[in-house]
mmCIF file of C-alpha atoms in Angstrom:
data_model
loop_
_atom_site.group_PDB
_atom_site.id
_atom_site.type_symbol
_atom_site.label_atom_id
_atom_site.label_comp_id
_atom_site.label_asym_id
_atom_site.label_seq_id
_atom_site.Cartn_x
_atom_site.Cartn_y
_atom_site.Cartn_z
ATOM 1 C CA MET A 1 0.022 24.099 -14.090
ATOM 2 C CA LYS A 2 -2.782 22.289 -12.298
ATOM 3 C CA THR A 3 -1.979 19.835 -9.512
ATOM 4 C CA PRO A 4 -3.592 16.440 -10.195
ATOM 5 C CA GLU A 5 -6.415 15.353 -7.917
ATOM 6 C CA ASN A 6 -5.253 14.036 -4.514
ATOM 7 C CA TRP A 7 -1.651 15.193 -5.112
ATOM 8 C CA ILE A 8 -0.020 17.986 -3.130
ATOM 9 C CA ILE A 9 3.112 20.040 -3.449
ATOM 10 C CA GLU A 10 5.404 19.226 -0.542
ATOM 11 C CA ASN A 11 9.000 20.453 -0.338
ATOM 12 C CA ASN A 12 8.785 21.596 -3.971
ATOM 13 C CA LYS A 13 7.824 18.095 -5.159
ATOM 14 C CA LEU A 14 4.537 16.744 -6.468
ATOM 15 C CA THR A 15 3.627 14.231 -3.770
ATOM 16 C CA ARG A 16 0.988 11.673 -2.929
ATOM 17 C CA THR A 17 0.725 8.916 -0.356
ATOM 18 C CA PHE A 18 -1.255 5.809 -1.247
ATOM 19 C CA THR A 19 -2.515 3.396 1.398
ATOM 20 C CA LEU A 20 -2.785 -0.202 0.265
ATOM 21 C CA SER A 21 -4.189 -3.259 2.041
ATOM 22 C CA ASN A 22 -0.877 -4.761 3.087
ATOM 23 C CA PHE A 23 2.843 -4.897 2.322
ATOM 24 C CA VAL A 24 2.485 -7.248 -0.650
ATOM 25 C CA ASP A 25 -0.072 -4.922 -2.275
ATOM 26 C CA ALA A 26 2.255 -1.968 -1.639
ATOM 27 C CA VAL A 27 5.135 -3.743 -3.383
ATOM 28 C CA ASN A 28 2.883 -4.819 -6.267
ATOM 29 C CA PHE A 29 1.715 -1.225 -6.673
ATOM 30 C CA VAL A 30 5.320 -0.032 -6.895
ATOM 31 C CA ASN A 31 6.021 -2.746 -9.453
ATOM 32 C CA LYS A 32 3.173 -1.386 -11.602
ATOM 33 C CA ILE A 33 4.782 2.056 -11.532
ATOM 34 C CA VAL A 34 8.156 0.789 -12.795
ATOM 35 C CA PRO A 35 7.216 0.210 -16.467
ATOM 36 C CA ILE A 36 5.329 3.496 -16.674
ATOM 37 C CA ALA A 37 8.314 5.394 -15.269
ATOM 38 C CA GLU A 38 10.696 3.545 -17.584
ATOM 39 C CA GLU A 39 8.543 4.287 -20.623
ATOM 40 C CA ALA A 40 8.449 7.977 -19.710
ATOM 41 C CA ASP A 41 12.171 7.942 -18.827
ATOM 42 C CA HIS A 42 11.099 9.808 -15.708
ATOM 43 C CA HIS A 43 11.671 8.199 -12.326
ATOM 44 C CA PRO A 44 9.916 9.162 -9.100
ATOM 45 C CA ASP A 45 11.239 8.902 -5.600
ATOM 46 C CA ILE A 46 9.307 6.032 -3.996
ATOM 47 C CA GLU A 47 9.082 5.160 -0.324
ATOM 48 C CA ILE A 48 7.236 2.237 1.267
ATOM 49 C CA PHE A 49 6.557 2.883 4.948
ATOM 50 C CA ALA A 50 4.213 1.734 7.704
ATOM 51 C CA TYR A 51 4.183 -1.586 5.798
ATOM 52 C CA LYS A 52 1.326 -0.616 3.472
ATOM 53 C CA LYS A 53 1.830 3.020 2.522
ATOM 54 C CA VAL A 54 3.588 4.176 -0.638
ATOM 55 C CA LYS A 55 4.749 7.770 -0.957
ATOM 56 C CA ILE A 56 5.536 9.032 -4.448
ATOM 57 C CA LYS A 57 7.507 12.237 -5.015
ATOM 58 C CA LEU A 58 7.944 13.764 -8.463
ATOM 59 C CA LEU A 59 10.307 16.484 -9.575
ATOM 60 C CA SER A 60 12.025 17.126 -12.898
ATOM 61 C CA HIS A 61 15.566 17.037 -11.552
ATOM 62 C CA ASP A 62 17.052 18.406 -14.779
ATOM 63 C CA VAL A 63 15.259 21.736 -14.279
ATOM 64 C CA GLY A 64 14.835 21.593 -10.502
ATOM 65 C CA GLU A 65 11.090 22.086 -10.467
ATOM 66 C CA ILE A 66 7.756 20.414 -11.141
ATOM 67 C CA THR A 67 6.988 20.259 -14.862
ATOM 68 C CA GLU A 68 4.307 18.879 -17.137
ATOM 69 C CA ARG A 69 6.255 15.579 -17.201
ATOM 70 C CA ASP A 70 5.638 15.225 -13.474
ATOM 71 C CA VAL A 71 1.947 16.000 -13.817
ATOM 72 C CA LYS A 72 1.521 13.448 -16.608
ATOM 73 C CA LEU A 73 3.323 10.737 -14.653
ATOM 74 C CA ALA A 74 1.284 11.568 -11.544
ATOM 75 C CA GLU A 75 -1.916 11.162 -13.549
ATOM 76 C CA LYS A 76 -0.755 7.780 -14.880
ATOM 77 C CA ILE A 77 0.151 6.620 -11.375
ATOM 78 C CA SER A 78 -3.266 7.713 -10.131
ATOM 79 C CA GLU A 79 -4.887 5.674 -12.911
ATOM 80 C CA ILE A 80 -3.129 2.456 -11.881
ATOM 81 C CA SER A 81 -4.080 3.036 -8.237
ATOM 82 C CA ARG A 82 -7.787 2.749 -9.049
#
């Protein structure tokens, strides 16, 4: 399985940190992820820190490893970040 561009594997999770302009943009970015995650019925761990950074961690908890579902969701999240 290929890791999507700009994503890394960290602690056995597909991970990426996005840096937004400010806290409001960080929250709005997270809010854009919500419907995509709901539609996929696949929910990432999301952390907002340093007021404008959003860290996304993906893992298929049911199997305990990164799967194609994680890769697809990561790609969709990358698309909305552009």
